[in-house]
Amino acid sequence: MFEVIIRPRGDLIDFQAWENFAEVLSRVVNLDCPRIAIDLAEVNRVSSNYIGSIISTYKTAEDQGRKMILVNVQPKLYELLEMLKLTEMMTVVRA
């Protein structure tokens, strides 16, 4: 077993890139790994499409007995996730 770390670069707002992001998350969540970390150190903004994919992947991971966390979340992005109450649903670690 192993851990997967996903490190997107740049703001997650491009709709066409979102399809690739969603595909990567879909593939990763189906790997036999106990923990998935999305490292958001280089991300300042996230559109609703990306947030939806993160939530969906989180729920799938939980259903499969796996853990998914967000790490190195920038302050403004953390505020958004907190406002959406995602910090109550999943582990979100500030930068």
CSV table of N, CA and C in Angstrom, one decimal:
chain,number,residue,atom,x,y,z
A,1,MET,N,0.8,-1.2,0.0
A,1,MET,CA,0.0,0.0,0.0
A,1,MET,C,0.9,1.2,0.0
A,2,PHE,N,0.3,2.3,-0.5
A,2,PHE,CA,1.1,3.5,-0.6
A,2,PHE,C,0.2,4.7,-0.5
A,3,GLU,N,0.8,5.9,-0.4
A,3,GLU,CA,0.0,7.2,-0.3
A,3,GLU,C,0.2,7.9,-1.6
A,4,VAL,N,-0.8,8.6,-2.1
A,4,VAL,CA,-0.8,9.4,-3.3
A,4,VAL,C,-0.9,10.8,-2.9
A,5,ILE,N,0.0,11.6,-3.4
A,5,ILE,CA,0.0,13.1,-3.2
A,5,ILE,C,-0.2,13.7,-4.6
A,6,ILE,N,-1.3,14.5,-4.7
A,6,ILE,CA,-1.6,15.3,-5.9
A,6,ILE,C,-1.2,16.7,-5.7
A,7,ARG,N,-0.4,17.3,-6.6
A,7,ARG,CA,0.1,18.7,-6.4
A,7,ARG,C,-0.3,19.5,-7.6
A,8,PRO,N,-1.5,20.0,-7.7
A,8,PRO,CA,-1.9,20.9,-8.8
A,8,PRO,C,-1.1,22.2,-8.7
A,9,ARG,N,-0.9,22.8,-9.8
A,9,ARG,CA,-0.1,24.1,-9.9
A,9,ARG,C,-1.0,25.2,-10.6
A,10,GLY,N,-1.0,26.3,-9.9
A,10,GLY,CA,-1.8,27.4,-10.5
A,10,GLY,C,-3.3,27.3,-10.0
A,11,ASP,N,-4.0,28.3,-10.3
A,11,ASP,CA,-5.4,28.4,-9.8
A,11,ASP,C,-6.2,27.3,-10.6
A,12,LEU,N,-7.1,26.7,-9.8
A,12,LEU,CA,-8.0,25.7,-10.4
A,12,LEU,C,-9.3,26.3,-10.8
A,13,ILE,N,-9.3,27.0,-11.9
A,13,ILE,CA,-10.4,27.7,-12.4
A,13,ILE,C,-10.7,27.4,-13.9
A,14,ASP,N,-9.8,26.8,-14.6
A,14,ASP,CA,-10.0,26.6,-16.0
A,14,ASP,C,-10.9,25.4,-16.2
A,15,PHE,N,-12.0,25.6,-16.9
A,15,PHE,CA,-13.0,24.5,-17.1
A,15,PHE,C,-12.4,23.3,-17.9
A,16,GLN,N,-11.6,23.6,-18.9
A,16,GLN,CA,-11.1,22.5,-19.7
A,16,GLN,C,-10.1,21.7,-18.9
A,17,ALA,N,-9.3,22.3,-18.1
A,17,ALA,CA,-8.3,21.6,-17.2
A,17,ALA,C,-9.0,20.8,-16.1
A,18,TRP,N,-10.2,21.3,-15.8
A,18,TRP,CA,-11.0,20.6,-14.7
A,18,TRP,C,-11.3,19.2,-15.1
A,19,GLU,N,-11.6,18.9,-16.4
A,19,GLU,CA,-11.9,17.6,-16.8
A,19,GLU,C,-10.7,16.7,-16.6
A,20,ASN,N,-9.5,17.2,-16.8
A,20,ASN,CA,-8.3,16.4,-16.5
A,20,ASN,C,-8.1,16.2,-15.0
A,21,PHE,N,-8.4,17.2,-14.2
A,21,PHE,CA,-8.3,17.1,-12.8
A,21,PHE,C,-9.3,16.1,-12.2
A,22,ALA,N,-10.5,16.1,-12.7
A,22,ALA,CA,-11.5,15.2,-12.3
A,22,ALA,C,-11.1,13.7,-12.7
A,23,GLU,N,-10.6,13.6,-13.8
A,23,GLU,CA,-10.1,12.2,-14.3
A,23,GLU,C,-9.0,11.7,-13.4
A,24,VAL,N,-8.0,12.6,-13.1
A,24,VAL,CA,-6.9,12.2,-12.2
A,24,VAL,C,-7.5,11.7,-10.9
A,25,LEU,N,-8.4,12.5,-10.3
A,25,LEU,CA,-9.0,12.2,-9.0
A,25,LEU,C,-9.7,10.8,-9.1
A,26,SER,N,-10.5,10.6,-10.1
A,26,SER,CA,-11.2,9.4,-10.3
A,26,SER,C,-10.3,8.2,-10.4
A,27,ARG,N,-9.2,8.3,-11.1
A,27,ARG,CA,-8.2,7.2,-11.2
A,27,ARG,C,-7.5,7.0,-9.8
A,28,VAL,N,-7.1,8.0,-9.2
A,28,VAL,CA,-6.4,7.9,-7.9
A,28,VAL,C,-7.3,7.3,-6.8
A,29,VAL,N,-8.5,7.7,-6.8
A,29,VAL,CA,-9.4,7.1,-5.7
A,29,VAL,C,-9.6,5.6,-5.9
A,30,ASN,N,-9.4,5.1,-7.1
A,30,ASN,CA,-9.6,3.7,-7.3
A,30,ASN,C,-8.3,2.9,-7.1
A,31,LEU,N,-7.2,3.5,-6.8
A,31,LEU,CA,-6.0,2.8,-6.5
A,31,LEU,C,-6.1,2.2,-5.1
A,32,ASP,N,-5.3,1.2,-4.9
A,32,ASP,CA,-5.3,0.6,-3.5
A,32,ASP,C,-4.3,1.3,-2.6
A,33,CYS,N,-4.7,2.5,-2.2
A,33,CYS,CA,-3.9,3.3,-1.3
A,33,CYS,C,-4.7,3.8,-0.1
A,34,PRO,N,-4.2,3.7,1.1
A,34,PRO,CA,-5.0,4.1,2.2
A,34,PRO,C,-5.3,5.6,2.4
A,35,ARG,N,-4.4,6.4,1.7
A,35,ARG,CA,-4.5,7.9,2.0
A,35,ARG,C,-4.2,8.7,0.7
A,36,ILE,N,-5.0,9.7,0.4
A,36,ILE,CA,-4.8,10.6,-0.7
A,36,ILE,C,-4.6,12.0,-0.1
A,37,ALA,N,-3.6,12.7,-0.6
A,37,ALA,CA,-3.4,14.1,-0.1
A,37,ALA,C,-3.4,14.9,-1.4
A,38,ILE,N,-4.2,16.0,-1.3
A,38,ILE,CA,-4.1,17.0,-2.3
A,38,ILE,C,-3.4,18.2,-1.8
A,39,ASP,N,-2.2,18.5,-2.3
A,39,ASP,CA,-1.3,19.5,-1.8
A,39,ASP,C,-1.6,20.8,-2.6
A,40,LEU,N,-2.3,21.8,-1.9
A,40,LEU,CA,-2.7,23.0,-2.6
A,40,LEU,C,-1.8,24.2,-2.3
A,41,ALA,N,-0.5,23.9,-2.1
A,41,ALA,CA,0.5,25.0,-1.8
A,41,ALA,C,0.6,26.0,-2.9
A,42,GLU,N,0.4,25.6,-4.2
A,42,GLU,CA,0.5,26.5,-5.3
A,42,GLU,C,-0.8,27.0,-5.9
A,43,VAL,N,-1.9,26.8,-5.1
A,43,VAL,CA,-3.3,27.1,-5.6
A,43,VAL,C,-3.8,28.2,-4.7
A,44,ASN,N,-4.3,29.3,-5.3
A,44,ASN,CA,-4.9,30.4,-4.6
A,44,ASN,C,-6.5,30.5,-4.8
A,45,ARG,N,-6.9,30.0,-6.0
A,45,ARG,CA,-8.3,30.1,-6.3
A,45,ARG,C,-8.8,28.8,-6.8
A,46,VAL,N,-10.1,28.4,-6.5
A,46,VAL,CA,-10.7,27.2,-6.9
A,46,VAL,C,-12.1,27.4,-7.4
A,47,SER,N,-12.5,27.0,-8.5
A,47,SER,CA,-13.9,27.2,-9.0
A,47,SER,C,-14.7,26.1,-8.4
A,48,SER,N,-16.0,26.3,-8.5
A,48,SER,CA,-17.0,25.3,-8.0
A,48,SER,C,-16.9,23.9,-8.6
A,49,ASN,N,-16.5,23.8,-9.9
A,49,ASN,CA,-16.3,22.5,-10.5
A,49,ASN,C,-15.2,21.7,-9.8
A,50,TYR,N,-14.1,22.3,-9.5
A,50,TYR,CA,-13.0,21.6,-8.8
A,50,TYR,C,-13.5,21.2,-7.4
A,51,ILE,N,-14.2,22.1,-6.7
A,51,ILE,CA,-14.6,21.8,-5.3
A,51,ILE,C,-15.6,20.6,-5.4
A,52,GLY,N,-16.4,20.6,-6.4
A,52,GLY,CA,-17.4,19.5,-6.5
A,52,GLY,C,-16.6,18.2,-6.7
A,53,SER,N,-15.6,18.2,-7.5
A,53,SER,CA,-14.7,17.0,-7.8
A,53,SER,C,-14.0,16.6,-6.5
A,54,ILE,N,-13.5,17.5,-5.7
A,54,ILE,CA,-12.9,17.2,-4.5
A,54,ILE,C,-13.9,16.5,-3.5
A,55,ILE,N,-15.0,17.1,-3.4
A,55,ILE,CA,-16.1,16.5,-2.5
A,55,ILE,C,-16.5,15.1,-2.9
A,56,SER,N,-16.7,15.0,-4.2
A,56,SER,CA,-17.1,13.7,-4.7
A,56,SER,C,-16.0,12.6,-4.5
A,57,THR,N,-14.7,13.0,-4.7
A,57,THR,CA,-13.6,12.1,-4.5
A,57,THR,C,-13.5,11.8,-3.0
A,58,TYR,N,-13.7,12.8,-2.2
A,58,TYR,CA,-13.6,12.6,-0.7
A,58,TYR,C,-14.7,11.5,-0.3
A,59,LYS,N,-15.9,11.7,-0.8
A,59,LYS,CA,-17.0,10.7,-0.4
A,59,LYS,C,-16.7,9.3,-0.9
A,60,THR,N,-16.2,9.2,-2.1
A,60,THR,CA,-15.8,7.9,-2.7
A,60,THR,C,-14.7,7.3,-1.8
A,61,ALA,N,-13.7,8.0,-1.5
A,61,ALA,CA,-12.6,7.5,-0.7
A,61,ALA,C,-13.1,7.1,0.7
A,62,GLU,N,-14.0,7.8,1.3
A,62,GLU,CA,-14.6,7.5,2.6
A,62,GLU,C,-15.4,6.2,2.5
A,63,ASP,N,-16.2,6.1,1.4
A,63,ASP,CA,-17.0,4.8,1.2
A,63,ASP,C,-16.1,3.6,1.1
A,64,GLN,N,-14.9,3.8,0.6
A,64,GLN,CA,-13.9,2.7,0.3
A,64,GLN,C,-13.0,2.5,1.5
A,65,GLY,N,-13.2,3.2,2.6
A,65,GLY,CA,-12.4,3.1,3.8
A,65,GLY,C,-11.1,3.8,3.7
A,66,ARG,N,-11.0,4.7,2.8
A,66,ARG,CA,-9.7,5.5,2.6
A,66,ARG,C,-9.8,6.9,3.2
A,67,LYS,N,-8.7,7.5,3.3
A,67,LYS,CA,-8.7,8.9,3.9
A,67,LYS,C,-8.2,9.8,2.8
A,68,MET,N,-8.8,11.0,2.7
A,68,MET,CA,-8.4,12.0,1.7
A,68,MET,C,-8.3,13.3,2.5
A,69,ILE,N,-7.2,14.0,2.3
A,69,ILE,CA,-7.0,15.3,3.1
A,69,ILE,C,-6.5,16.4,2.1
A,70,LEU,N,-6.7,17.6,2.5
A,70,LEU,CA,-6.2,18.7,1.7
A,70,LEU,C,-5.1,19.4,2.6
A,71,VAL,N,-3.9,19.6,2.0
A,71,VAL,CA,-2.8,20.1,2.8
A,71,VAL,C,-2.2,21.4,2.1
A,72,ASN,N,-1.5,22.2,2.9
A,72,ASN,CA,-0.9,23.4,2.5
A,72,ASN,C,-1.9,24.4,1.8
A,73,VAL,N,-3.0,24.5,2.4
A,73,VAL,CA,-4.1,25.3,1.9
A,73,VAL,C,-3.8,26.8,2.2
A,74,GLN,N,-3.8,27.6,1.2
A,74,GLN,CA,-3.5,29.0,1.3
A,74,GLN,C,-4.6,29.7,2.2
A,75,PRO,N,-4.3,30.8,2.9
A,75,PRO,CA,-5.2,31.4,3.8
A,75,PRO,C,-6.6,31.8,3.2
A,76,LYS,N,-6.6,32.4,2.0
A,76,LYS,CA,-7.8,32.8,1.4
A,76,LYS,C,-8.7,31.6,1.0
A,77,LEU,N,-8.0,30.6,0.5
A,77,LEU,CA,-8.7,29.4,0.0
A,77,LEU,C,-9.2,28.7,1.3
A,78,TYR,N,-8.4,28.7,2.3
A,78,TYR,CA,-8.9,28.1,3.6
A,78,TYR,C,-10.2,28.7,4.1
A,79,GLU,N,-10.2,30.1,4.0
A,79,GLU,CA,-11.4,30.8,4.4
A,79,GLU,C,-12.6,30.4,3.6
A,80,LEU,N,-12.5,30.2,2.3
A,80,LEU,CA,-13.5,29.7,1.4
A,80,LEU,C,-14.0,28.3,1.8
A,81,LEU,N,-13.1,27.4,2.0
A,81,LEU,CA,-13.4,26.1,2.4
A,81,LEU,C,-14.1,26.0,3.8
A,82,GLU,N,-13.7,26.9,4.6
A,82,GLU,CA,-14.3,27.0,6.0
A,82,GLU,C,-15.7,27.6,5.8
A,83,MET,N,-15.9,28.6,5.0
A,83,MET,CA,-17.2,29.1,4.8
A,83,MET,C,-18.2,28.1,4.2
A,84,LEU,N,-17.7,27.2,3.3
A,84,LEU,CA,-18.5,26.1,2.7
A,84,LEU,C,-18.6,24.9,3.7
A,85,LYS,N,-18.0,25.1,4.8
A,85,LYS,CA,-18.1,24.0,5.9
A,85,LYS,C,-17.3,22.7,5.5
A,86,LEU,N,-16.5,22.8,4.5
A,86,LEU,CA,-15.7,21.7,4.1
A,86,LEU,C,-14.6,21.3,5.1
A,87,THR,N,-14.2,22.3,5.9
A,87,THR,CA,-13.2,22.0,7.0
A,87,THR,C,-13.9,21.2,8.1
A,88,GLU,N,-15.2,21.1,8.1
A,88,GLU,CA,-15.9,20.3,9.1
A,88,GLU,C,-16.1,18.9,8.6
A,89,MET,N,-16.1,18.7,7.2
A,89,MET,CA,-16.3,17.5,6.6
A,89,MET,C,-15.0,16.7,6.5
A,90,MET,N,-13.9,17.3,6.1
A,90,MET,CA,-12.7,16.6,5.8
A,90,MET,C,-11.5,17.3,6.5
A,91,THR,N,-10.4,16.7,6.5
A,91,THR,CA,-9.2,17.3,7.1
A,91,THR,C,-8.6,18.3,6.1
A,92,VAL,N,-8.5,19.5,6.6
A,92,VAL,CA,-7.9,20.6,5.8
A,92,VAL,C,-6.8,21.2,6.6
A,93,VAL,N,-5.6,21.2,6.1
A,93,VAL,CA,-4.4,21.7,6.8
A,93,VAL,C,-3.9,23.0,6.1
A,94,ARG,N,-3.8,24.0,6.9
A,94,ARG,CA,-3.4,25.3,6.4
A,94,ARG,C,-1.9,25.3,6.0
A,95,ALA,N,-1.5,26.2,5.1
A,95,ALA,CA,-0.1,26.4,4.7
A,95,ALA,C,0.6,27.0,5.8
